[in-house]
mmCIF file of C-alpha atoms (C1' of nucleotides) in Angstrom:
data_model
loop_
_atom_site.group_PDB
_atom_site.id
_atom_site.type_symbol
_atom_site.label_atom_id
_atom_site.label_comp_id
_atom_site.label_asym_id
_atom_site.label_seq_id
_atom_site.Cartn_x
_atom_site.Cartn_y
_atom_site.Cartn_z
ATOM 1 C CA UNK A 1 -6.180 -16.115 -4.565
ATOM 2 C CA UNK A 2 -9.078 -17.467 -2.031
ATOM 3 C CA UNK A 3 -10.020 -14.980 1.079
ATOM 4 C CA UNK A 4 -9.129 -16.849 3.768
ATOM 5 C CA UNK A 5 -10.485 -14.647 6.537
ATOM 6 C CA UNK A 6 -13.759 -14.572 4.545
ATOM 7 C CA UNK A 7 -14.215 -18.475 4.115
ATOM 8 C CA UNK A 8 -13.616 -19.047 7.780
ATOM 9 C CA UNK A 9 -16.878 -17.504 8.366
ATOM 10 C CA UNK A 10 -17.854 -16.839 12.301
ATOM 11 C CA UNK A 11 -14.117 -18.010 12.896
ATOM 12 C CA UNK A 12 -12.649 -14.873 11.850
ATOM 13 C CA UNK A 13 -15.276 -12.536 12.434
ATOM 14 C CA UNK A 14 -12.965 -10.176 14.170
ATOM 15 C CA UNK A 15 -10.233 -9.587 11.810
ATOM 16 C CA UNK A 16 -12.905 -9.279 9.207
ATOM 17 C CA UNK A 17 -14.479 -6.658 11.031
ATOM 18 C CA UNK A 18 -11.457 -5.067 11.570
ATOM 19 C CA UNK A 19 -10.507 -5.222 8.031
ATOM 20 C CA UNK A 20 -13.540 -3.871 6.596
ATOM 21 C CA UNK A 21 -13.663 -0.993 9.263
ATOM 22 C CA UNK A 22 -9.749 0.029 7.997
ATOM 23 C CA UNK A 23 -10.847 -0.034 4.516
ATOM 24 C CA UNK A 24 -13.579 1.905 5.541
ATOM 25 C CA UNK A 25 -11.192 4.547 6.926
ATOM 26 C CA UNK A 26 -9.064 4.706 4.235
ATOM 27 C CA UNK A 27 -11.780 5.290 2.120
ATOM 28 C CA UNK A 28 -12.969 8.560 4.493
ATOM 29 C CA UNK A 29 -9.322 9.356 4.465
ATOM 30 C CA UNK A 30 -9.482 10.241 0.891
ATOM 31 C CA UNK A 31 -12.520 12.189 1.359
ATOM 32 C CA UNK A 32 -10.957 14.283 4.171
ATOM 33 C CA UNK A 33 -7.716 15.133 2.306
ATOM 34 C CA UNK A 34 -9.067 17.969 0.628
ATOM 35 C CA UNK A 35 -9.328 19.736 4.104
ATOM 36 C CA UNK A 36 -6.436 22.461 4.958
ATOM 37 C CA UNK A 37 -5.411 20.424 7.688
ATOM 38 C CA UNK A 38 -3.865 16.721 7.555
ATOM 39 C CA UNK A 39 -4.995 14.788 9.978
ATOM 40 C CA UNK A 40 -5.420 11.204 9.908
ATOM 41 C CA UNK A 41 -9.434 9.913 9.665
ATOM 42 C CA UNK A 42 -9.195 8.075 13.402
ATOM 43 C CA UNK A 43 -8.450 11.403 14.927
ATOM 44 C CA UNK A 44 -11.878 12.898 13.775
ATOM 45 C CA UNK A 45 -14.148 10.558 16.313
ATOM 46 C CA UNK A 46 -12.498 12.652 18.741
ATOM 47 C CA UNK A 47 -13.029 15.666 17.850
ATOM 48 C CA UNK A 48 -16.879 14.942 17.030
ATOM 49 C CA UNK A 49 -17.209 13.948 20.951
ATOM 50 C CA UNK A 50 -15.845 17.154 21.656
ATOM 51 C CA UNK A 51 -17.989 18.729 19.203
ATOM 52 C CA UNK A 52 -21.051 16.904 20.204
ATOM 53 C CA UNK A 53 -20.532 16.956 24.230
ATOM 54 C CA UNK A 54 -18.232 19.679 24.789
ATOM 55 C CA UNK A 55 -15.385 19.742 26.647
ATOM 56 C CA UNK A 56 -14.544 16.902 28.567
ATOM 57 C CA UNK A 57 -12.246 15.107 30.421
ATOM 58 C CA UNK A 58 -9.873 12.995 29.536
ATOM 59 C CA UNK A 59 -11.580 9.732 31.433
ATOM 60 C CA UNK A 60 -14.581 10.790 29.854
ATOM 61 C CA UNK A 61 -13.740 11.320 26.391
ATOM 62 C CA UNK A 62 -12.030 7.516 26.106
ATOM 63 C CA UNK A 63 -15.622 6.759 27.483
ATOM 64 C CA UNK A 64 -17.459 7.922 25.165
ATOM 65 C CA UNK A 65 -15.389 7.073 22.222
ATOM 66 C CA UNK A 66 -15.037 3.444 23.862
ATOM 67 C CA UNK A 67 -11.326 3.502 23.508
ATOM 68 C CA UNK A 68 -8.638 3.425 26.819
ATOM 69 C CA UNK A 69 -7.439 6.416 28.272
ATOM 70 C CA UNK A 70 -3.803 5.970 27.361
ATOM 71 C CA UNK A 71 -4.810 5.728 24.383
ATOM 72 C CA UNK A 72 -6.924 9.135 24.390
ATOM 73 C CA UNK A 73 -3.996 10.664 25.992
ATOM 74 C CA UNK A 74 -1.888 9.982 23.237
ATOM 75 C CA UNK A 75 -4.174 11.426 20.536
ATOM 76 C CA UNK A 76 -5.185 14.021 22.439
ATOM 77 C CA UNK A 77 -1.353 15.341 23.000
ATOM 78 C CA UNK A 78 -1.312 14.788 19.337
ATOM 79 C CA UNK A 79 -4.246 17.092 18.277
ATOM 80 C CA UNK A 80 -2.764 19.538 20.752
ATOM 81 C CA UNK A 81 0.231 19.806 19.124
ATOM 82 C CA UNK A 82 -1.768 20.137 16.149
ATOM 83 C CA UNK A 83 -3.360 23.454 17.984
ATOM 84 C CA UNK A 84 -7.106 22.028 17.342
ATOM 85 C CA UNK A 85 -7.629 20.984 20.716
ATOM 86 C CA UNK A 86 -6.417 21.989 24.398
ATOM 87 C CA UNK A 87 -5.834 20.208 27.537
ATOM 88 C CA UNK A 88 -6.669 22.891 30.738
ATOM 89 C CA UNK A 89 -6.063 21.206 34.396
ATOM 90 C CA UNK A 90 -9.380 21.258 36.352
ATOM 91 C CA UNK A 91 -10.245 24.082 39.216
ATOM 92 C CA UNK A 92 -12.078 21.809 41.353
ATOM 93 C CA UNK A 93 -9.814 18.703 41.050
ATOM 94 C CA UNK A 94 -5.999 19.060 39.880
ATOM 95 C CA UNK A 95 -5.819 15.261 38.912
ATOM 96 C CA UNK A 96 -8.572 16.000 35.806
ATOM 97 C CA UNK A 97 -7.405 17.672 32.536
ATOM 98 C CA UNK A 98 -10.417 18.821 30.677
ATOM 99 C CA UNK A 99 -10.320 18.782 26.664
ATOM 100 C CA UNK A 100 -11.650 21.078 24.618
ATOM 101 C CA UNK A 101 -11.588 22.390 20.960
ATOM 102 C CA UNK A 102 -9.994 25.576 20.388
ATOM 103 C CA UNK A 103 -10.689 28.010 17.784
ATOM 104 C CA UNK A 104 -8.815 26.515 15.205
ATOM 105 C CA UNK A 105 -10.589 23.078 16.469
ATOM 106 C CA UNK A 106 -13.844 24.157 16.062
ATOM 107 C CA UNK A 107 -13.184 25.979 12.953
ATOM 108 C CA UNK A 108 -11.655 22.668 11.076
ATOM 109 C CA UNK A 109 -15.179 20.483 12.788
ATOM 110 C CA UNK A 110 -17.231 23.015 11.288
ATOM 111 C CA UNK A 111 -16.013 23.019 8.105
ATOM 112 C CA UNK A 112 -15.951 19.258 8.267
ATOM 113 C CA UNK A 113 -19.301 18.968 9.147
ATOM 114 C CA UNK A 114 -20.093 21.369 6.344
ATOM 115 C CA UNK A 115 -18.208 20.417 3.587
ATOM 116 C CA UNK A 116 -17.310 16.592 4.224
ATOM 117 C CA UNK A 117 -18.929 14.655 6.706
ATOM 118 C CA UNK A 118 -22.301 14.172 4.953
ATOM 119 C CA UNK A 119 -20.631 13.255 1.520
ATOM 120 C CA UNK A 120 -19.109 10.226 3.889
ATOM 121 C CA UNK A 121 -22.297 9.640 5.612
ATOM 122 C CA UNK A 122 -24.382 9.415 2.284
ATOM 123 C CA UNK A 123 -21.281 7.210 1.024
ATOM 124 C CA UNK A 124 -21.484 4.749 3.373
ATOM 125 C CA UNK A 125 -24.947 4.941 3.584
ATOM 126 C CA UNK A 126 -25.192 4.212 -0.241
ATOM 127 C CA UNK A 127 -22.580 1.262 0.655
ATOM 128 C CA UNK A 128 -24.858 -0.068 2.949
ATOM 129 C CA UNK A 129 -28.144 0.547 0.716
ATOM 130 C CA UNK A 130 -29.180 -2.795 -0.631
ATOM 131 C CA UNK A 131 -28.254 -4.830 2.512
ATOM 132 C CA UNK A 132 -31.357 -6.993 3.166
ATOM 133 C CA UNK A 133 -31.033 -5.595 6.652
ATOM 134 C CA UNK A 134 -30.406 -2.661 9.144
ATOM 135 C CA UNK A 135 -26.965 -2.882 9.651
ATOM 136 C CA UNK A 136 -26.282 -0.476 12.453
ATOM 137 C CA UNK A 137 -29.022 -2.221 14.268
ATOM 138 C CA UNK A 138 -27.297 -5.393 13.797
ATOM 139 C CA UNK A 139 -24.088 -4.107 14.836
ATOM 140 C CA UNK A 140 -25.594 -2.671 18.151
ATOM 141 C CA UNK A 141 -27.327 -5.867 18.613
ATOM 142 C CA UNK A 142 -23.769 -7.507 18.476
ATOM 143 C CA UNK A 143 -22.198 -4.716 20.726
ATOM 144 C CA UNK A 144 -24.873 -5.081 22.556
ATOM 145 C CA UNK A 145 -24.456 -9.225 22.919
ATOM 146 C CA UNK A 146 -20.895 -8.795 23.664
ATOM 147 C CA UNK A 147 -21.777 -6.450 26.822
ATOM 148 C CA UNK A 148 -23.878 -8.780 28.246
ATOM 149 C CA UNK A 149 -22.148 -12.292 27.426
ATOM 150 C CA UNK A 150 -18.752 -12.007 25.969
ATOM 151 C CA UNK A 151 -17.465 -15.074 24.056
ATOM 152 C CA UNK A 152 -16.310 -17.173 26.639
ATOM 153 C CA UNK A 153 -19.605 -17.058 28.488
ATOM 154 C CA UNK A 154 -21.181 -18.143 25.404
ATOM 155 C CA UNK A 155 -19.548 -21.531 24.429
ATOM 156 C CA UNK A 156 -21.811 -23.878 26.519
ATOM 157 C CA UNK A 157 -24.253 -23.829 23.708
ATOM 158 C CA UNK A 158 -23.954 -26.217 20.739
ATOM 159 C CA UNK A 159 -20.086 -26.068 20.782
ATOM 160 C CA UNK A 160 -18.507 -29.725 21.057
ATOM 161 C CA UNK A 161 -17.496 -29.514 24.547
ATOM 162 C CA UNK B 1 -21.858 8.689 29.289
ATOM 163 C CA UNK B 2 -22.976 8.653 25.727
ATOM 164 C CA UNK B 3 -21.123 6.229 23.178
ATOM 165 C CA UNK B 4 -20.365 8.798 20.398
ATOM 166 C CA UNK B 5 -18.855 6.287 17.745
ATOM 167 C CA UNK B 6 -22.246 4.957 18.026
ATOM 168 C CA UNK B 7 -24.707 7.555 18.138
ATOM 169 C CA UNK B 8 -22.714 9.294 15.053
ATOM 170 C CA UNK B 9 -24.157 6.101 13.126
ATOM 171 C CA UNK B 10 -22.878 5.821 9.124
ATOM 172 C CA UNK B 11 -20.103 8.797 9.856
ATOM 173 C CA UNK B 12 -18.278 6.348 12.265
ATOM 174 C CA UNK B 13 -19.017 2.572 10.480
ATOM 175 C CA UNK B 14 -15.165 2.193 10.052
ATOM 176 C CA UNK B 15 -14.016 3.220 13.872
ATOM 177 C CA UNK B 16 -17.133 1.320 15.030
ATOM 178 C CA UNK B 17 -16.385 -1.571 13.031
ATOM 179 C CA UNK B 18 -12.490 -1.865 14.017
ATOM 180 C CA UNK B 19 -13.944 -1.592 17.853
ATOM 181 C CA UNK B 20 -15.996 -4.672 17.534
ATOM 182 C CA UNK B 21 -13.040 -6.314 15.869
ATOM 183 C CA UNK B 22 -11.099 -5.680 18.232
ATOM 184 C CA UNK B 23 -13.357 -6.987 20.904
ATOM 185 C CA UNK B 24 -14.187 -10.267 19.551
ATOM 186 C CA UNK B 25 -10.690 -10.370 18.965
ATOM 187 C CA UNK B 26 -9.852 -9.840 22.626
ATOM 188 C CA UNK B 27 -12.951 -12.094 23.697
ATOM 189 C CA UNK B 28 -11.462 -15.001 21.751
ATOM 190 C CA UNK B 29 -8.694 -14.622 22.919
ATOM 191 C CA UNK B 30 -9.538 -15.778 26.337
ATOM 192 C CA UNK B 31 -10.811 -19.237 24.914
ATOM 193 C CA UNK B 32 -7.102 -19.491 23.224
ATOM 194 C CA UNK B 33 -4.984 -19.128 26.503
ATOM 195 C CA UNK B 34 -5.974 -22.595 27.708
ATOM 196 C CA UNK B 35 -3.515 -24.015 24.713
ATOM 197 C CA UNK B 36 -0.111 -24.500 25.415
ATOM 198 C CA UNK B 37 1.592 -22.239 22.988
ATOM 199 C CA UNK B 38 0.892 -18.678 24.303
ATOM 200 C CA UNK B 39 0.236 -16.527 20.570
ATOM 201 C CA UNK B 40 -2.301 -13.977 19.982
ATOM 202 C CA UNK B 41 -5.694 -14.427 18.308
ATOM 203 C CA UNK B 42 -4.472 -12.279 15.595
ATOM 204 C CA UNK B 43 -1.662 -14.973 14.695
ATOM 205 C CA UNK B 44 -4.433 -18.061 14.283
ATOM 206 C CA UNK B 45 -5.784 -16.550 10.699
ATOM 207 C CA UNK B 46 -2.092 -16.917 9.071
ATOM 208 C CA UNK B 47 -2.260 -20.173 10.670
ATOM 209 C CA UNK B 48 -5.211 -21.164 9.522
ATOM 210 C CA UNK B 49 -4.623 -20.258 5.859
ATOM 211 C CA UNK B 50 -1.664 -22.096 5.894
ATOM 212 C CA UNK B 51 -3.681 -25.560 7.261
ATOM 213 C CA UNK B 52 -6.319 -24.802 4.996
ATOM 214 C CA UNK B 53 -4.348 -23.962 1.468
ATOM 215 C CA UNK B 54 -1.200 -25.774 2.053
ATOM 216 C CA UNK B 55 1.857 -23.898 1.860
ATOM 217 C CA UNK B 56 2.078 -20.032 0.229
ATOM 218 C CA UNK B 57 4.664 -17.553 -0.646
ATOM 219 C CA UNK B 58 4.494 -14.371 1.435
ATOM 220 C CA UNK B 59 2.922 -12.474 -0.747
ATOM 221 C CA UNK B 60 0.071 -14.660 -1.644
ATOM 222 C CA UNK B 61 -0.292 -15.316 2.045
ATOM 223 C CA UNK B 62 -0.637 -11.570 1.896
ATOM 224 C CA UNK B 63 -3.292 -11.556 -0.664
ATOM 225 C CA UNK B 64 -5.072 -14.757 1.353
ATOM 226 C CA UNK B 65 -5.426 -12.739 4.328
ATOM 227 C CA UNK B 66 -6.064 -9.592 3.229
ATOM 228 C CA UNK B 67 -3.202 -7.748 4.497
ATOM 229 C CA UNK B 68 -0.034 -6.136 3.527
ATOM 230 C CA UNK B 69 2.914 -8.004 2.556
ATOM 231 C CA UNK B 70 5.324 -5.999 5.111
ATOM 232 C CA UNK B 71 2.660 -7.192 7.737
ATOM 233 C CA UNK B 72 2.782 -10.510 7.094
ATOM 234 C CA UNK B 73 6.542 -10.327 6.772
ATOM 235 C CA UNK B 74 6.478 -9.484 10.038
ATOM 236 C CA UNK B 75 3.770 -12.398 11.251
ATOM 237 C CA UNK B 76 6.081 -14.970 9.639
ATOM 238 C CA UNK B 77 9.375 -14.196 11.136
ATOM 239 C CA UNK B 78 7.469 -14.191 14.685
ATOM 240 C CA UNK B 79 5.887 -17.286 14.145
ATOM 241 C CA UNK B 80 8.754 -18.630 12.828
ATOM 242 C CA UNK B 81 10.901 -17.448 16.198
ATOM 243 C CA UNK B 82 7.974 -19.759 17.727
ATOM 244 C CA UNK B 83 8.859 -22.562 15.842
ATOM 245 C CA UNK B 84 5.364 -22.618 14.399
ATOM 246 C CA UNK B 85 6.093 -22.157 10.550
ATOM 247 C CA UNK B 86 9.398 -21.910 8.577
ATOM 248 C CA UNK B 87 9.998 -19.967 5.387
ATOM 249 C CA UNK B 88 12.115 -22.060 2.968
ATOM 250 C CA UNK B 89 13.386 -20.188 -0.109
ATOM 251 C CA UNK B 90 11.826 -21.779 -3.578
ATOM 252 C CA UNK B 91 14.043 -23.568 -5.545
ATOM 253 C CA UNK B 92 12.600 -22.180 -8.966
ATOM 254 C CA UNK B 93 12.536 -18.333 -7.893
ATOM 255 C CA UNK B 94 14.615 -17.443 -5.616
ATOM 256 C CA UNK B 95 12.833 -14.413 -4.697
ATOM 257 C CA UNK B 96 10.457 -16.415 -3.046
ATOM 258 C CA UNK B 97 10.202 -17.826 0.377
ATOM 259 C CA UNK B 98 7.419 -20.429 0.324
ATOM 260 C CA UNK B 99 6.077 -20.483 4.190
ATOM 261 C CA UNK B 100 4.562 -24.081 5.889
ATOM 262 C CA UNK B 101 3.416 -25.343 9.004
ATOM 263 C CA UNK B 102 6.223 -27.251 11.358
ATOM 264 C CA UNK B 103 5.215 -29.742 13.089
ATOM 265 C CA UNK B 104 4.829 -28.110 16.194
ATOM 266 C CA UNK B 105 2.716 -25.365 14.010
ATOM 267 C CA UNK B 106 0.549 -28.273 12.643
ATOM 268 C CA UNK B 107 -0.229 -29.813 15.931
ATOM 269 C CA UNK B 108 -1.411 -26.512 17.516
ATOM 270 C CA UNK B 109 -3.435 -26.101 14.758
ATOM 271 C CA UNK B 110 -4.879 -29.666 14.961
ATOM 272 C CA UNK B 111 -5.521 -28.919 18.290
ATOM 273 C CA UNK B 112 -6.784 -25.421 18.090
ATOM 274 C CA UNK B 113 -9.400 -26.961 15.529
ATOM 275 C CA UNK B 114 -10.411 -29.740 17.484
ATOM 276 C CA UNK B 115 -10.435 -28.170 20.530
ATOM 277 C CA UNK B 116 -10.679 -24.282 20.545
ATOM 278 C CA UNK B 117 -12.107 -22.787 17.232
ATOM 279 C CA UNK B 118 -15.670 -24.984 17.411
ATOM 280 C CA UNK B 119 -16.233 -23.472 20.504
ATOM 281 C CA UNK B 120 -15.475 -20.071 19.174
ATOM 282 C CA UNK B 121 -17.538 -20.437 16.119
ATOM 283 C CA UNK B 122 -20.361 -21.220 18.315
ATOM 284 C CA UNK B 123 -20.092 -18.715 20.529
ATOM 285 C CA UNK B 124 -19.720 -15.966 17.209
ATOM 286 C CA UNK B 125 -22.655 -17.640 15.819
ATOM 287 C CA UNK B 126 -24.940 -17.399 19.139
ATOM 288 C CA UNK B 127 -23.579 -13.583 19.649
ATOM 289 C CA UNK B 128 -25.215 -13.065 15.905
ATOM 290 C CA UNK B 129 -28.516 -15.763 16.171
ATOM 291 C CA UNK B 130 -30.811 -13.179 17.465
ATOM 292 C CA UNK B 131 -30.010 -10.765 14.557
ATOM 293 C CA UNK B 132 -32.548 -9.782 12.089
ATOM 294 C CA UNK B 133 -30.456 -10.606 8.694
ATOM 295 C CA UNK B 134 -27.574 -13.087 7.933
ATOM 296 C CA UNK B 135 -24.595 -10.764 9.048
ATOM 297 C CA UNK B 136 -21.646 -12.654 7.137
ATOM 298 C CA UNK B 137 -23.739 -12.101 4.135
ATOM 299 C CA UNK B 138 -24.278 -8.203 4.606
ATOM 300 C CA UNK B 139 -20.564 -8.114 5.695
ATOM 301 C CA UNK B 140 -19.822 -9.878 2.448
ATOM 302 C CA UNK B 141 -21.807 -7.464 0.553
ATOM 303 C CA UNK B 142 -19.854 -4.283 2.085
ATOM 304 C CA UNK B 143 -16.910 -5.668 1.205
ATOM 305 C CA UNK B 144 -18.032 -6.147 -2.763
ATOM 306 C CA UNK B 145 -19.522 -2.898 -2.467
ATOM 307 C CA UNK B 146 -16.096 -1.495 -1.308
ATOM 308 C CA UNK B 147 -14.170 -3.207 -3.797
ATOM 309 C CA UNK B 148 -16.720 -2.142 -6.942
ATOM 310 C CA UNK B 149 -16.832 1.454 -5.894
ATOM 311 C CA UNK B 150 -14.796 2.700 -2.636
ATOM 312 C CA UNK B 151 -16.456 5.065 -1.143
ATOM 313 C CA UNK B 152 -15.021 8.379 -2.717
ATOM 314 C CA UNK B 153 -16.936 7.046 -5.446
ATOM 315 C CA UNK B 154 -20.226 7.049 -3.969
ATOM 316 C CA UNK B 155 -20.249 10.917 -3.113
ATOM 317 C CA UNK B 156 -22.411 12.265 -5.724
ATOM 318 C CA UNK B 157 -25.909 10.556 -4.708
ATOM 319 C CA UNK B 158 -27.736 12.365 -1.940
ATOM 320 C CA UNK B 159 -24.707 14.566 -0.748
ATOM 321 C CA UNK B 160 -25.061 18.070 -0.272
ATOM 322 C CA UNK B 161 -22.070 18.686 -2.683
ATOM 323 C "C1'" DC C 1 -5.549 15.110 61.460
ATOM 324 C "C1'" DC C 2 -3.553 11.163 59.174
ATOM 325 C "C1'" DA C 3 -2.533 6.864 57.023
ATOM 326 C "C1'" DT C 4 -4.717 4.407 53.684
ATOM 327 C "C1'" DA C 5 -7.204 3.557 49.465
ATOM 328 C "C1'" DA C 6 -9.141 5.321 45.121
ATOM 329 C "C1'" DA C 7 -9.508 7.851 41.272
ATOM 330 C "C1'" DT C 8 -7.325 10.144 37.255
ATOM 331 C "C1'" DG C 9 -3.785 10.811 33.976
ATOM 332 C "C1'" DA C 10 1.003 9.977 32.237
ATOM 333 C "C1'" DT C 11 3.997 7.134 30.633
ATOM 334 C "C1'" DA C 12 6.674 2.558 28.960
ATOM 335 C "C1'" DA C 13 6.458 -1.581 26.261
ATOM 336 C "C1'" DC C 14 4.302 -3.993 22.897
ATOM 337 C "C1'" DA C 15 1.462 -5.505 19.103
ATOM 338 C "C1'" DT C 16 0.131 -5.085 14.592
ATOM 339 C "C1'" DG C 17 -1.558 -2.505 10.925
ATOM 340 C "C1'" DT C 18 0.245 1.098 7.272
ATOM 341 C "C1'" DT C 19 3.028 3.506 3.679
ATOM 342 C "C1'" DA C 20 7.308 4.062 1.273
ATOM 343 C "C1'" DT C 21 11.604 2.689 -0.143
ATOM 344 C "C1'" DA C 22 15.654 -0.790 -0.544
ATOM 345 C "C1'" DT C 23 17.745 -5.138 -2.462
ATOM 346 C "C1'" DA C 24 17.714 -8.796 -4.826
ATOM 347 C "C1'" DA C 25 16.472 -12.090 -8.567
ATOM 348 C "C1'" DC C 26 14.092 -12.433 -12.708
ATOM 349 C "C1'" DA C 27 12.209 -11.491 -17.325
ATOM 350 C "C1'" DT C 28 12.913 -8.975 -21.327
ATOM 351 C "C1'" DA C 29 13.854 -5.646 -25.249
ATOM 352 C "C1'" DG C 30 18.185 -4.437 -28.218
ATOM 353 C "C1'" DC D 1 24.346 -10.814 -23.261
ATOM 354 C "C1'" DT D 2 23.362 -6.520 -21.187
ATOM 355 C "C1'" DA D 3 20.502 -2.625 -19.757
ATOM 356 C "C1'" DT D 4 16.402 -1.786 -17.847
ATOM 357 C "C1'" DG D 5 12.045 -2.964 -16.040
ATOM 358 C "C1'" DT D 6 9.279 -6.076 -12.988
ATOM 359 C "C1'" DT D 7 8.167 -8.779 -9.196
ATOM 360 C "C1'" DA D 8 9.260 -10.760 -4.078
ATOM 361 C "C1'" DT D 9 10.508 -9.612 -0.033
ATOM 362 C "C1'" DA D 10 12.527 -6.748 4.139
ATOM 363 C "C1'" DT D 11 13.050 -2.906 6.606
ATOM 364 C "C1'" DA D 12 12.554 1.199 8.397
ATOM 365 C "C1'" DA D 13 9.280 4.819 10.276
ATOM 366 C "C1'" DC D 14 5.065 5.679 11.658
ATOM 367 C "C1'" DA D 15 -0.108 5.186 13.679
ATOM 368 C "C1'" DT D 16 -3.012 3.750 16.715
ATOM 369 C "C1'" DG D 17 -4.380 0.502 19.825
ATOM 370 C "C1'" DT D 18 -3.294 -2.256 23.908
ATOM 371 C "C1'" DT D 19 -1.946 -3.631 28.883
ATOM 372 C "C1'" DA D 20 0.735 -2.840 33.172
ATOM 373 C "C1'" DT D 21 2.722 0.330 36.056
ATOM 374 C "C1'" DC D 22 3.667 5.031 38.300
ATOM 375 C "C1'" DA D 23 2.883 9.555 40.350
ATOM 376 C "C1'" DT D 24 -0.204 12.770 42.038
ATOM 377 C "C1'" DT D 25 -4.404 14.154 43.872
ATOM 378 C "C1'" DT D 26 -8.752 13.348 46.117
ATOM 379 C "C1'" DA D 27 -11.628 10.852 49.460
ATOM 380 C "C1'" DT D 28 -12.187 8.332 53.570
ATOM 381 C "C1'" DG D 29 -12.312 5.755 58.131
ATOM 382 C "C1'" DG D 30 -10.259 5.792 62.736
#
DNA sequence: CCATAAATGATAACATGTTATATAACATAG
DNA sequence: CTATGTTATATAACATGTTATCATTTATGG
C-alpha cells in the first residue's frame, strides 16, 4: 500500500515529521519501560529541563520546552501527582509557581541519565549515522528558517500565484 | 531562554520532530484559511489520499496514511459530517466501508490543489532550500531505518550497557 | 494612592493521536 | 452446517498538544 504522506513530499512534511517523531517516542518508550516509575517518554524532556536548568517557573519551563503554558501546567500537575516534581509559590512574586525536581524525581533522572538516556542517544545516533548530512543541523536550520519567516511569508518565490 | 529540546540533541529528537511538524502544520493552516470550507490542515492528507488513490476502505486509508484505524475512523466521521467524504458499505464484504470524496470534497480538493497546495509546497521547499542535504531523502532513510530496526534493537552499538 | 494595564498561571473546550476492546461479518476445519 | 478463528470497523478511555478565556497579582501613570 502506497505511503501517501511520503509520496506527497514537501506538501505533507508537517504530518510526516509528526509521524516520525511519534514513532521515535514510542520506540524510546520501550527503552524506558525498564525503569521503576511508569512514565510516558514525552514527560522526560520536562524532567530533563529541570535537571539541566534547575528550578523554573511554569512559564519559563514552557519557553524552554517550546510548548504552550497550559500544556506545561498540565504536565506539571501530572508529575506532581507522581511525586516527581513540586511547584512552590514564589516568595517574591505570588503569581509565579516555581517547579523543581523532588528527591524522587532527581533519583529517577539520575537513573535514567545513567542507564537509559545514553542508550537512547546512541540508538538514535545509530539511526542517523548513515544519512548524507548532519540531520540535527538541518533541523536547526528548519527551525531557524521558520522563526525567521513562517511559511505564509514564503509563498511568493516560485509559487503559481 | 535556552531551548532544552534542541540542546539535548539526539535524546529528544522525537519531541523535536513533533514540535517542528506541529509548527509546519500551524503555518500551513494560515495558507488554507482562505478556502471556503473551514478545515484543519491535518485533515487534508486524508482527502489527498482519496484524491490520489481513489476510494479506499477505512483500513486501507489508515495504512496509506500511516495512522491507526481508530484515528482514521474518527477523521472519516468528521469529514462525512462536513459532507466532504462518504463511506459506503461494500457490496461484497459487508464489514468494509469504502470511503470516497463527495462532489463537494472533490471540489475542495481541486481548488486546494490549484490554489493552495502549490504555495505550501513552494514555501516548504523554500524553507529547505539552503539545507546542506536532501532532507526528504534523509527523512526517508530515518523511516526506513526505523522500520528495519527500531531503536531498542540499536542499543548495542556504542551504548554504555 | 488609586485606576488601569500587563504578567502569570489555571481552566475549559477542542483536536487528534494512541491502545484496548467490543461487535459484526467472513472464512475455514471438522 | 456449525463452531471457531480471523478480519474490518467502531467505540471507549486516555495522552498530550492547541486556543481562548479567567482570576489573581504586580506594575505603572496620573
